[in-house]
PDB file of C-alpha atoms in Angstrom:
ATOM      1  CA  TYR A   1     -30.196  70.111 -78.845  1.00 55.00           C
ATOM      2  CA  ARG A   2     -28.408  71.514 -75.560  1.00 55.00           C
ATOM      3  CA  ASP A   3     -29.959  68.578 -73.649  1.00 58.00           C
ATOM      4  CA  VAL A   4     -28.730  65.723 -76.206  1.00 46.00           C
ATOM      5  CA  MET A   5     -25.008  67.140 -76.520  1.00 57.00           C
ATOM      6  CA  ALA A   6     -24.942  66.481 -72.962  1.00 54.00           C
ATOM      7  CA  ARG A   7     -25.775  63.676 -72.689  1.00 58.00           C
ATOM      8  CA  LEU A   8     -23.471  63.162 -75.151  1.00 54.00           C
ATOM      9  CA  ALA A   9     -20.345  64.383 -73.008  1.00 58.00           C
ATOM     10  CA  ALA A  10     -21.224  62.674 -69.984  1.00 54.00           C
ATOM     11  CA  ALA A  11     -21.208  59.839 -71.835  1.00 52.00           C
ATOM     12  CA  VAL A  12     -18.277  59.581 -73.709  1.00 50.00           C
ATOM     13  CA  VAL A  13     -16.127  61.193 -70.401  1.00 45.00           C
ATOM     14  CA  LEU A  14     -18.289  57.913 -68.578  1.00 47.00           C
ATOM     15  CA  LEU A  15     -16.812  56.186 -71.055  1.00 47.00           C
ATOM     16  CA  PHE A  16     -12.882  56.684 -71.515  1.00 48.00           C
ATOM     17  CA  ALA A  17     -13.125  55.781 -67.446  1.00 44.00           C
ATOM     18  CA  PHE A  18     -14.382  52.692 -68.143  1.00 40.00           C
ATOM     19  CA  HIS A  19     -12.031  52.018 -70.085  1.00 43.00           C
ATOM     20  CA  PHE A  20      -9.038  52.908 -68.035  1.00 39.00           C
ATOM     21  CA  GLN A  21     -10.558  51.908 -64.567  1.00 41.00           C
ATOM     22  CA  ASN A  22     -11.690  48.213 -66.469  1.00 38.00           C
ATOM     23  CA  SER A  23      -9.459  47.777 -68.680  1.00 35.00           C
ATOM     24  CA  ARG A  24      -7.526  45.316 -66.267  1.00 31.00           C
ATOM     25  CA  VAL A  25     -10.042  43.246 -65.654  1.00 29.00           C
ATOM     26  CA  CYS A  26     -10.738  42.475 -68.710  1.00 31.00           C
ATOM     27  CA  LEU A  27      -6.918  41.932 -69.936  1.00 28.00           C
ATOM     28  CA  SER A  28      -7.191  39.084 -66.939  1.00 27.00           C
ATOM     29  CA  GLN A  29      -9.788  37.709 -68.568  1.00 30.00           C
ATOM     30  CA  GLY A  30      -7.897  38.218 -71.922  1.00 31.00           C
ATOM     31  CA  SER A  31     -10.788  39.395 -73.080  1.00 31.00           C
ATOM     32  CA  VAL A  32      -9.944  42.911 -74.836  1.00 32.00           C
ATOM     33  CA  PRO A  33     -10.336  42.268 -78.237  1.00 38.00           C
ATOM     34  CA  GLU A  34      -7.919  42.714 -81.341  1.00 37.00           C
ATOM     35  CA  ASP A  35      -9.763  44.775 -82.805  1.00 38.00           C
ATOM     36  CA  HIS A  36     -10.595  47.105 -79.484  1.00 36.00           C
ATOM     37  CA  SER A  37     -13.597  48.832 -80.584  1.00 39.00           C
ATOM     38  CA  TYR A  38     -15.243  49.780 -77.489  1.00 36.00           C
ATOM     39  CA  SER A  39     -19.107  48.158 -78.385  1.00 38.00           C
ATOM     40  CA  ASN A  40     -17.031  44.782 -77.772  1.00 39.00           C
ATOM     41  CA  LEU A  41     -14.562  45.626 -75.033  1.00 39.00           C
ATOM     42  CA  LEU A  42     -17.912  47.419 -73.005  1.00 37.00           C
ATOM     43  CA  GLY A  43     -19.883  44.198 -73.909  1.00 38.00           C
ATOM     44  CA  ARG A  44     -17.292  42.188 -72.757  1.00 37.00           C
ATOM     45  CA  CYS A  45     -17.014  43.820 -69.028  1.00 36.00           C
ATOM     46  CA  PHE A  46     -20.471  43.686 -68.525  1.00 33.00           C
ATOM     47  CA  SER A  47     -20.506  41.152 -66.559  1.00 32.00           C
ATOM     48  CA  ARG A  48     -18.863  42.859 -63.564  1.00 34.00           C
ATOM     49  CA  ASN A  49     -19.924  45.704 -64.314  1.00 36.00           C
ATOM     50  CA  GLU A  50     -23.799  45.705 -64.896  1.00 36.00           C
ATOM     51  CA  GLY A  51     -24.545  48.945 -63.799  1.00 39.00           C
ATOM     52  CA  LEU A  52     -23.457  51.002 -66.242  1.00 36.00           C
ATOM     53  CA  HIS A  53     -26.019  48.892 -68.760  1.00 36.00           C
ATOM     54  CA  ALA A  54     -27.950  52.204 -67.686  1.00 36.00           C
ATOM     55  CA  GLU A  55     -25.132  55.284 -68.958  1.00 39.00           C
ATOM     56  CA  VAL A  56     -23.922  53.049 -71.519  1.00 37.00           C
ATOM     57  CA  SER A  57     -27.634  53.005 -72.976  1.00 39.00           C
ATOM     58  CA  GLY A  58     -27.741  56.769 -72.427  1.00 44.00           C
ATOM     59  CA  LEU A  59     -24.861  57.324 -74.678  1.00 45.00           C
ATOM     60  CA  ASN A  60     -26.180  54.978 -77.623  1.00 45.00           C
ATOM     61  CA  GLY A  61     -29.982  58.264 -77.029  1.00 46.00           C
ATOM     62  CA  ALA A  62     -27.280  60.001 -77.622  1.00 48.00           C
ATOM     63  CA  LEU A  63     -26.197  59.504 -80.723  1.00 46.00           C
ATOM     64  CA  CYS A  64     -29.184  58.578 -81.935  1.00 45.00           C
ATOM     65  CA  SER A  65     -30.561  61.582 -81.076  1.00 49.00           C
ATOM     66  CA  LEU A  66     -28.439  63.845 -82.030  1.00 47.00           C
ATOM     67  CA  ARG A  67     -28.008  61.433 -86.438  1.00 46.00           C
ATOM     68  CA  ARG A  68     -32.009  62.685 -86.113  1.00 48.00           C
ATOM     69  CA  ALA A  69     -31.639  66.295 -84.930  1.00 52.00           C
ATOM     70  CA  CYS A  70     -28.171  66.878 -87.211  1.00 52.00           C
ATOM     71  CA  GLY A  71     -28.002  64.463 -90.027  1.00 51.00           C
ATOM     72  CA  PHE A  72     -24.743  63.030 -89.566  1.00 46.00           C
ATOM     73  CA  ARG A  73     -24.208  59.578 -86.827  1.00 46.00           C
ATOM     74  CA  PRO A  74     -21.325  61.050 -83.912  1.00 47.00           C
ATOM     75  CA  SER A  75     -18.021  58.193 -84.010  1.00 45.00           C
ATOM     76  CA  LEU A  76     -17.010  56.758 -81.069  1.00 44.00           C
ATOM     77  CA  PRO A  77     -13.029  57.607 -80.847  1.00 42.00           C
ATOM     78  CA  TYR A  78     -12.156  54.300 -82.290  1.00 46.00           C
ATOM     79  CA  GLN A  79     -14.502  53.501 -85.339  1.00 50.00           C
ATOM     80  CA  THR A  80     -16.541  50.648 -84.658  1.00 91.00           C
ATOM     81  CA  LEU A  81     -17.534  49.846 -88.709  1.00 96.00           C
ATOM     82  CA  GLY A  82     -19.163  46.535 -89.266  1.00 97.00           C
ATOM     83  CA  ASP A  83     -21.184  46.419 -86.454  1.00 95.00           C
ATOM     84  CA  GLN A  84     -25.366  46.299 -86.255  1.00 93.00           C
ATOM     85  CA  LEU A  85     -25.519  50.747 -86.531  1.00 92.00           C
ATOM     86  CA  ASN A  86     -23.057  50.999 -88.806  1.00 96.00           C
ATOM     87  CA  PRO A  87     -22.412  48.598 -91.508  1.00 97.00           C
ATOM     88  CA  ALA A  88     -20.476  48.129 -93.712  1.00 98.00           C
ATOM     89  CA  THR A  89     -20.696  47.768 -97.638  1.00 97.00           C
ATOM     90  CA  SER A  90     -18.503  45.135 -97.868  1.00 98.00           C
ATOM     91  CA  CYS A  91     -15.974  43.422 -95.884  1.00 98.00           C
ATOM     92  CA  PHE A  92     -12.114  44.480 -97.163  1.00 97.00           C
ATOM     93  CA  GLN A  93     -13.927  47.583 -95.921  1.00 97.00           C
ATOM     94  CA  ILE A  94     -14.208  47.154 -92.641  1.00 97.00           C
ATOM     95  CA  ALA A  95      -9.702  45.338 -92.983  1.00 97.00           C
ATOM     96  CA  GLN A  96      -9.106  48.166 -94.384  1.00 95.00           C
ATOM     97  CA  ARG A  97     -10.718  51.155 -91.555  1.00 95.00           C
ATOM     98  CA  ARG A  98     -10.264  48.683 -88.359  1.00 93.00           C
ATOM     99  CA  ARG A  99      -6.717  47.393 -88.712  1.00 88.00           C
ATOM    100  CA  TYR A 100      -6.988  44.826 -86.267  1.00 92.00           C
ATOM    101  CA  ALA A 101     -11.117  43.391 -86.814  1.00 95.00           C
ATOM    102  CA  ILE A 102      -9.840  39.754 -86.417  1.00 96.00           C
ATOM    103  CA  SER A 103     -12.247  36.914 -88.564  1.00 97.00           C
ATOM    104  CA  GLY A 104     -15.889  36.576 -87.681  1.00 98.00           C
ATOM    105  CA  VAL A 105     -19.302  37.791 -88.021  1.00 98.00           C
ATOM    106  CA  TYR A 106     -19.739  42.010 -89.273  1.00 98.00           C
ATOM    107  CA  TYR A 107     -22.685  43.154 -90.271  1.00 98.00           C
ATOM    108  CA  ILE A 108     -23.067  44.744 -93.985  1.00 98.00           C
ATOM    109  CA  LEU A 109     -24.688  46.551 -96.209  1.00 97.00           C
ATOM    110  CA  THR A 110     -25.172  46.680-100.212  1.00 92.00           C
ATOM    111  CA  SER A 111     -27.992  47.846-102.290  1.00 88.00           C
ATOM    112  CA  ASP A 112     -30.301  48.889 -98.870  1.00 88.00           C
ATOM    113  CA  VAL A 113     -30.272  45.432 -97.881  1.00 91.00           C
ATOM    114  CA  VAL A 114     -28.038  44.752 -94.681  1.00 95.00           C
ATOM    115  CA  THR A 115     -26.965  41.105 -93.405  1.00 95.00           C
ATOM    116  CA  LYS A 116     -24.694  39.840 -91.399  1.00 96.00           C
ATOM    117  CA  THR A 117     -21.923  37.846 -93.432  1.00 97.00           C
ATOM    118  CA  TYR A 118     -19.010  36.022 -92.007  1.00 98.00           C
ATOM    119  CA  CYS A 119     -16.199  37.857 -92.613  1.00 98.00           C
ATOM    120  CA  HIS A 120     -13.088  36.388 -93.663  1.00 98.00           C
ATOM    121  CA  MET A 121     -10.381  39.048 -91.942  1.00 97.00           C
ATOM    122  CA  GLY A 122      -6.623  37.788 -93.291  1.00 94.00           C
ATOM    123  CA  SER A 123      -4.188  35.686 -95.896  1.00 93.00           C
ATOM    124  CA  LEU A 124      -7.294  33.174 -97.896  1.00 96.00           C
ATOM    125  CA  GLY A 125      -3.998  31.604 -99.317  1.00 95.00           C
ATOM    126  CA  ARG A 126      -3.382  31.689-102.563  1.00 96.00           C
ATOM    127  CA  CYS A 127      -5.807  34.720-102.968  1.00 98.00           C
ATOM    128  CA  GLY A 128      -3.757  36.252-100.702  1.00 95.00           C
ATOM    129  CA  GLY A 129      -5.700  40.097 -99.155  1.00 88.00           C
ATOM    130  CA  GLN A 130      -7.418  40.664 -96.351  1.00 92.00           C
ATOM    131  CA  GLY A 131     -10.768  41.474 -95.863  1.00 97.00           C
ATOM    132  CA  TRP A 132     -12.891  38.529 -98.129  1.00 98.00           C
ATOM    133  CA  THR A 133     -17.215  38.683 -97.914  1.00 98.00           C
ATOM    134  CA  THR A 134     -18.858  35.670 -98.181  1.00 98.00           C
ATOM    135  CA  ILE A 135     -21.204  35.020-101.431  1.00 98.00           C
ATOM    136  CA  MET A 136     -22.169  31.213-100.731  1.00 98.00           C
ATOM    137  CA  LYS A 137     -21.213  28.373 -99.429  1.00 98.00           C
ATOM    138  CA  VAL A 138     -21.545  24.705-101.920  1.00 98.00           C
ATOM    139  CA  ASP A 139     -21.453  21.073-101.015  1.00 98.00           C
ATOM    140  CA  GLY A 140     -20.970  19.054-103.670  1.00 97.00           C
ATOM    141  CA  ARG A 141     -22.740  16.060-102.522  1.00 96.00           C
ATOM    142  CA  LEU A 142     -25.969  17.770-102.645  1.00 97.00           C
ATOM    143  CA  ASN A 143     -28.565  19.829-105.547  1.00 96.00           C
ATOM    144  CA  THR A 144     -28.427  23.076-103.901  1.00 98.00           C
ATOM    145  CA  PHE A 145     -26.847  24.239-106.163  1.00 98.00           C
ATOM    146  CA  ARG A 146     -26.529  22.235-109.304  1.00 97.00           C
ATOM    147  CA  TYR A 147     -26.235  23.925-112.572  1.00 97.00           C
ATOM    148  CA  ASP A 148     -29.759  24.317-113.699  1.00 96.00           C
ATOM    149  CA  ALA A 149     -30.333  25.322-109.773  1.00 98.00           C
ATOM    150  CA  ASP A 150     -32.395  29.105-109.905  1.00 98.00           C
ATOM    151  CA  LEU A 151     -30.750  29.881-107.285  1.00 98.00           C
ATOM    152  CA  TRP A 152     -28.199  31.077-110.054  1.00 98.00           C
ATOM    153  CA  THR A 153     -30.268  32.943-112.046  1.00 98.00           C
ATOM    154  CA  ASN A 154     -32.263  34.292-109.571  1.00 98.00           C
ATOM    155  CA  GLU A 155     -31.695  37.208-106.695  1.00 97.00           C
ATOM    156  CA  ALA A 156     -33.366  34.309-104.262  1.00 98.00           C
ATOM    157  CA  VAL A 157     -31.457  34.024-100.919  1.00 98.00           C
ATOM    158  CA  HIS A 158     -30.624  30.232 -99.056  1.00 98.00           C
ATOM    159  CA  GLN A 159     -30.398  29.508 -95.315  1.00 98.00           C
ATOM    160  CA  ILE A 160     -28.915  33.444 -94.919  1.00 97.00           C
ATOM    161  CA  SER A 161     -27.674  31.421 -91.267  1.00 97.00           C
ATOM    162  CA  GLY A 162     -25.090  30.346 -92.873  1.00 98.00           C
ATOM    163  CA  GLY A 163     -22.859  32.749 -94.015  1.00 98.00           C
ATOM    164  CA  GLN A 164     -22.009  33.605 -90.864  1.00 98.00           C
ATOM    165  CA  THR A 165     -20.280  30.530 -89.497  1.00 97.00           C
ATOM    166  CA  GLY A 166     -17.028  30.243 -91.327  1.00 96.00           C
ATOM    167  CA  PHE A 167     -15.638  27.229 -93.073  1.00 97.00           C
ATOM    168  CA  ASP A 168     -17.813  24.909 -92.571  1.00 96.00           C
ATOM    169  CA  ASP A 169     -20.932  22.368 -94.117  1.00 95.00           C
ATOM    170  CA  LYS A 170     -23.685  24.932 -94.157  1.00 98.00           C
ATOM    171  CA  GLU A 171     -24.840  25.599 -97.868  1.00 98.00           C
ATOM    172  CA  THR A 172     -25.802  29.432 -97.890  1.00 98.00           C
ATOM    173  CA  LYS A 173     -26.109  32.613-100.654  1.00 98.00           C
ATOM    174  CA  LEU A 174     -26.393  35.300 -99.261  1.00 98.00           C
ATOM    175  CA  PRO A 175     -27.694  38.961-100.972  1.00 97.00           C
ATOM    176  CA  THR A 176     -24.460  40.019-101.979  1.00 98.00           C
ATOM    177  CA  TYR A 177     -24.662  37.220-104.823  1.00 98.00           C
ATOM    178  CA  ASN A 178     -27.640  40.118-105.837  1.00 98.00           C
ATOM    179  CA  HIS A 179     -25.330  43.209-104.461  1.00 97.00           C
ATOM    180  CA  LEU A 180     -21.700  43.062-103.698  1.00 97.00           C
ATOM    181  CA  PRO A 181     -19.648  44.178-106.951  1.00 97.00           C
ATOM    182  CA  PHE A 182     -16.390  42.845-106.681  1.00 98.00           C
ATOM    183  CA  THR A 183     -13.058  42.720-108.400  1.00 98.00           C
ATOM    184  CA  LYS A 184     -11.325  40.046-107.135  1.00 98.00           C
ATOM    185  CA  LEU A 185     -13.244  36.336-106.234  1.00 98.00           C
ATOM    186  CA  CYS A 186     -11.476  33.638-104.199  1.00 98.00           C
ATOM    187  CA  LEU A 187     -13.277  30.156-104.633  1.00 98.00           C
ATOM    188  CA  VAL A 188     -11.968  28.039-101.982  1.00 98.00           C
ATOM    189  CA  PHE A 189     -12.398  23.864-102.342  1.00 98.00           C
ATOM    190  CA  ARG A 190     -12.445  21.822 -99.204  1.00 97.00           C
ATOM    191  CA  GLU A 191     -12.511  17.757-100.338  1.00 94.00           C
ATOM    192  CA  VAL A 192     -15.394  16.115 -98.509  1.00 89.00           C
ATOM    193  CA  ALA A 193     -12.561  13.314 -97.388  1.00 83.00           C
ATOM    194  CA  CYS A 194     -10.736  16.133 -95.600  1.00 87.00           C
ATOM    195  CA  GLN A 195     -10.164  18.925 -93.681  1.00 88.00           C
ATOM    196  CA  GLU A 196      -7.119  20.651 -96.263  1.00 94.00           C
ATOM    197  CA  LYS A 197      -8.125  23.636 -97.873  1.00 96.00           C
ATOM    198  CA  ARG A 198      -6.822  25.105-101.212  1.00 98.00           C
ATOM    199  CA  GLN A 199      -8.090  28.660-103.670  1.00 98.00           C
ATOM    200  CA  VAL A 200      -8.593  30.038-106.655  1.00 98.00           C
ATOM    201  CA  LEU A 201      -7.997  33.249-107.814  1.00 98.00           C
ATOM    202  CA  ILE A 202     -10.279  35.233-110.112  1.00 98.00           C
ATOM    203  CA  GLU A 203      -9.567  38.654-110.774  1.00 97.00           C
ATOM    204  CA  ARG A 204     -12.484  40.953-112.792  1.00 95.00           C
ATOM    205  CA  GLY A 205     -11.148  44.485-114.166  1.00 93.00           C
ATOM    206  CA  SER A 206     -13.888  46.357-112.995  1.00 95.00           C
ATOM    207  CA  PRO A 207     -16.433  45.505-110.401  1.00 97.00           C
ATOM    208  CA  THR A 208     -19.147  43.207-111.396  1.00 97.00           C
ATOM    209  CA  THR A 209     -21.620  40.766-108.627  1.00 98.00           C
ATOM    210  CA  LEU A 210     -21.585  37.231-108.681  1.00 98.00           C
ATOM    211  CA  TYR A 211     -25.845  37.695-109.162  1.00 98.00           C
ATOM    212  CA  ASP A 212     -25.077  39.733-112.915  1.00 98.00           C
ATOM    213  CA  LEU A 213     -22.321  37.525-113.868  1.00 98.00           C
ATOM    214  CA  ILE A 214     -24.071  34.378-114.445  1.00 98.00           C
ATOM    215  CA  SER A 215     -27.897  34.797-113.783  1.00 98.00           C
ATOM    216  CA  ASP A 216     -27.882  35.114-117.734  1.00 98.00           C
ATOM    217  CA  ASP A 217     -27.022  32.205-119.152  1.00 97.00           C
ATOM    218  CA  GLN A 218     -24.291  33.883-121.184  1.00 98.00           C
ATOM    219  CA  TYR A 219     -20.804  32.338-121.133  1.00 98.00           C
ATOM    220  CA  ARG A 220     -17.578  34.686-119.950  1.00 98.00           C
ATOM    221  CA  SER A 221     -14.584  34.147-119.609  1.00 98.00           C
ATOM    222  CA  THR A 222     -11.383  33.836-117.139  1.00 98.00           C
ATOM    223  CA  ASN A 223      -7.737  33.596-117.079  1.00 97.00           C
ATOM    224  CA  VAL A 224      -6.930  31.047-114.405  1.00 98.00           C
ATOM    225  CA  GLY A 225      -5.341  28.431-117.305  1.00 98.00           C
ATOM    226  CA  ARG A 226      -5.726  24.494-116.418  1.00 98.00           C
ATOM    227  CA  SER A 227      -3.190  24.260-113.357  1.00 98.00           C
ATOM    228  CA  GLY A 228      -4.711  26.960-111.836  1.00 98.00           C
ATOM    229  CA  TRP A 229      -7.954  25.374-111.856  1.00 98.00           C
ATOM    230  CA  LEU A 230      -6.842  21.439-111.185  1.00 98.00           C
ATOM    231  CA  SER A 231      -4.297  22.248-108.202  1.00 98.00           C
ATOM    232  CA  ALA A 232      -7.333  23.078-106.371  1.00 98.00           C
ATOM    233  CA  LEU A 233      -8.038  19.638-105.264  1.00 97.00           C
ATOM    234  CA  ALA A 234      -5.823  17.305-104.534  1.00 94.00           C
ATOM    235  CA  GLY A 235      -5.109  14.222-107.620  1.00 93.00           C
ATOM    236  CA  ALA A 236      -7.944  16.906-109.939  1.00 96.00           C
ATOM    237  CA  GLY A 237      -7.938  15.526-113.429  1.00 95.00           C
ATOM    238  CA  LEU A 238      -9.891  16.708-115.942  1.00 95.00           C
ATOM    239  CA  GLN A 239      -9.672  15.260-120.116  1.00 94.00           C
ATOM    240  CA  PRO A 240      -6.777  17.694-122.135  1.00 95.00           C
ATOM    241  CA  TYR A 241      -8.362  19.297-124.974  1.00 96.00           C
ATOM    242  CA  CYS A 242     -10.938  21.882-125.056  1.00 97.00           C
ATOM    243  CA  ASN A 243     -10.695  23.786-121.455  1.00 98.00           C
ATOM    244  CA  ARG A 244     -13.411  26.010-121.572  1.00 98.00           C
ATOM    245  CA  GLU A 245     -12.989  28.256-118.215  1.00 98.00           C
ATOM    246  CA  GLY A 246     -14.974  31.081-117.061  1.00 98.00           C
ATOM    247  CA  PHE A 247     -18.260  31.444-115.317  1.00 98.00           C
ATOM    248  CA  ASN A 248     -21.244  29.277-117.418  1.00 98.00           C
ATOM    249  CA  ALA A 249     -18.877  26.947-119.475  1.00 98.00           C
ATOM    250  CA  LYS A 250     -20.920  24.450-121.033  1.00 96.00           C
ATOM    251  CA  PRO A 251     -20.275  23.487-124.437  1.00 96.00           C
ATOM    252  CA  ASP A 252     -20.768  23.577-128.170  1.00 95.00           C
ATOM    253  CA  GLY A 253     -24.685  22.611-128.461  1.00 87.00           C
ATOM    254  CA  SER A 254     -24.621  20.148-126.509  1.00 85.00           C
ATOM    255  CA  ASP A 255     -25.376  19.516-122.612  1.00 88.00           C
ATOM    256  CA  HIS A 256     -22.352  18.046-121.689  1.00 93.00           C
ATOM    257  CA  ALA A 257     -20.358  18.820-118.670  1.00 94.00           C
ATOM    258  CA  ARG A 258     -21.281  22.110-117.792  1.00 96.00           C
ATOM    259  CA  ALA A 259     -20.199  24.345-115.110  1.00 98.00           C
ATOM    260  CA  ARG A 260     -21.390  27.493-113.599  1.00 98.00           C
ATOM    261  CA  ILE A 261     -18.177  28.544-112.060  1.00 98.00           C
ATOM    262  CA  GLY A 262     -14.958  26.135-113.644  1.00 98.00           C
ATOM    263  CA  ILE A 263     -13.228  24.461-116.484  1.00 98.00           C
ATOM    264  CA  ILE A 264     -14.127  21.497-118.662  1.00 97.00           C
ATOM    265  CA  GLY A 265     -12.405  19.153-120.377  1.00 96.00           C
ATOM    266  CA  ASN A 266     -12.685  16.912-123.915  1.00 94.00           C
ATOM    267  CA  GLN A 267     -10.973  14.135-125.213  1.00 92.00           C
ATOM    268  CA  GLU A 268     -11.130  14.966-128.874  1.00 93.00           C
ATOM    269  CA  ASN A 269      -9.965  19.074-129.877  1.00 96.00           C
ATOM    270  CA  ASP A 270     -12.240  20.421-129.612  1.00 96.00           C
ATOM    271  CA  CYS A 271     -15.619  21.314-126.544  1.00 96.00           C
ATOM    272  CA  HIS A 272     -18.484  19.957-128.882  1.00 95.00           C
ATOM    273  CA  SER A 273     -19.531  17.277-125.819  1.00 93.00           C
ATOM    274  CA  PRO A 274     -16.621  17.754-122.655  1.00 94.00           C
ATOM    275  CA  ASP A 275     -17.129  14.958-120.527  1.00 91.00           C
ATOM    276  CA  SER A 276     -15.402  16.274-117.199  1.00 94.00           C
ATOM    277  CA  LEU A 277     -15.288  19.460-115.070  1.00 95.00           C
ATOM    278  CA  PHE A 278     -13.810  20.164-111.866  1.00 98.00           C
ATOM    279  CA  GLY A 279     -15.237  23.989-109.881  1.00 98.00           C
ATOM    280  CA  VAL A 280     -19.337  24.657-108.666  1.00 98.00           C
ATOM    281  CA  GLY A 281     -22.894  25.083-110.195  1.00 98.00           C
ATOM    282  CA  LEU A 282     -22.163  21.120-111.927  1.00 97.00           C
ATOM    283  CA  ALA A 283     -24.138  19.491-114.479  1.00 95.00           C
ATOM    284  CA  GLY A 284     -24.548  17.379-117.712  1.00 90.00           C
ATOM    285  CA  HIS A 285     -22.688  14.703-118.357  1.00 85.00           C
ATOM    286  CA  GLY A 286     -20.483  12.273-120.398  1.00 79.00           C
ATOM    287  CA  CYS A 287     -19.071   8.802-121.241  1.00 77.00           C
ATOM    288  CA  TYR A 288     -20.639   6.427-119.445  1.00 69.00           C
ATOM    289  CA  VAL A 289     -21.043   9.154-116.031  1.00 73.00           C
ATOM    290  CA  THR A 290     -24.179  11.987-115.478  1.00 78.00           C
ATOM    291  CA  PHE A 291     -23.462  14.080-113.602  1.00 78.00           C
ATOM    292  CA  ASP A 292     -26.683  14.167-111.103  1.00 79.00           C
ATOM    293  CA  HIS A 293     -24.758  13.644-107.294  1.00 86.00           C
ATOM    294  CA  ILE A 294     -22.242  16.822-107.698  1.00 94.00           C
ATOM    295  CA  SER A 295     -22.644  20.056-107.750  1.00 97.00           C
ATOM    296  CA  ALA A 296     -18.672  21.110-106.720  1.00 98.00           C
ATOM    297  CA  GLY A 297     -15.649  19.519-106.876  1.00 97.00           C
ATOM    298  CA  ASN A 298     -14.089  17.218-110.148  1.00 96.00           C
ATOM    299  CA  VAL A 299     -15.214  14.335-112.569  1.00 93.00           C
ATOM    300  CA  ASP A 300     -12.614  13.141-114.980  1.00 92.00           C
ATOM    301  CA  ASN A 301     -13.068  10.554-117.136  1.00 84.00           C
ATOM    302  CA  PRO A 302      -9.830  10.134-118.885  1.00 77.00           C
ATOM    303  CA  GLY A 303     -10.199   6.736-120.797  1.00 71.00           C
ATOM    304  CA  CYS A 304     -13.900   7.163-121.526  1.00 73.00           C
ATOM    305  CA  GLY A 305     -14.584   4.931-119.794  1.00 63.00           C
ATOM    306  CA  ALA A 306     -16.762   3.292-117.177  1.00 59.00           C
ATOM    307  CA  ASP A 307     -14.092   1.835-115.720  1.00 66.00           C
ATOM    308  CA  HIS A 308     -12.031   4.939-115.240  1.00 75.00           C
ATOM    309  CA  VAL A 309     -14.107   7.688-114.176  1.00 84.00           C
ATOM    310  CA  GLN A 310     -12.940   9.073-111.093  1.00 89.00           C
ATOM    311  CA  ILE A 311     -15.317  12.003-108.969  1.00 91.00           C
ATOM    312  CA  ARG A 312     -14.471  14.635-106.018  1.00 94.00           C
ATOM    313  CA  HIS A 313     -16.831  15.965-104.037  1.00 96.00           C
ATOM    314  CA  ALA A 314     -15.316  19.318-102.545  1.00 98.00           C
ATOM    315  CA  PHE A 315     -17.228  21.759-100.265  1.00 98.00           C
ATOM    316  CA  THR A 316     -16.974  25.341-102.527  1.00 98.00           C
ATOM    317  CA  TYR A 317     -16.958  28.852-100.588  1.00 98.00           C
ATOM    318  CA  ILE A 318     -16.773  31.723-102.640  1.00 98.00           C
ATOM    319  CA  LEU A 319     -15.602  35.222-101.344  1.00 98.00           C
ATOM    320  CA  ALA A 320     -15.177  38.201-103.529  1.00 98.00           C
ATOM    321  CA  GLN A 321     -13.417  41.644-102.548  1.00 97.00           C
TER     322      GLN A 321
END
């Protein structure tokens, strides 16, 4: 125990000496991280201080030895929550505890599963807030996440590496789908033909996982509103009636327009045969159209005719707090 404490004290002294003596090198390179975490600071200055690797490894060894011997995890003066050795429960937790944390990849621990996850640390448009955790990314041109895809109702993951790359074209379904309880869900829509991103915010009273909301195929309503959904894509439209929105939005007794998360519309004043829809996890058919080649975005059919169908594919990014 005394040996461990001695190693820890020596390593901490070295750490502070390194910080104050070498910060000028880092600053001259413009590489001091905004979150001021010592792990990032050390990593970015190693190129000028190769001889420090062994001593920093000694610090890590001392910390691990203390944890095993004493049953607790000692912290450096600046908390590195979200690092590999100290995963966070969510990106929101990191944002709350690390004031200067920037958007990027962090380690998130949910139900004993640690995942490298992209965290959006700034405000997310209409969703606001800070510390958004990635759950899914859907390419509306592909069939990976159509309404009937097993990925909506099972706990399998899909292309985890895509969950580390932010708002790009890579699809993903992370373990956070199954295990991250949230009270706020942000759907970010980006039409394939442009780079503009717009958001839909869904708020819930009690923390729930997306898996629990969707996997049983039971309809659960939301209160975004028709205009709230349609404003998320430029020029989007929906037939005037039905307007059933939420999780597992589907018609009464038919296989017409369906959305895992979204809203459906009909030209008749009921929800028996909706022919238009908006959201993510889409499927079904309507007047002169089938939704076989769109899994996210908008299908509008204002005149219920083949010449009136308007299809807008979208990339959809699903993040939670």
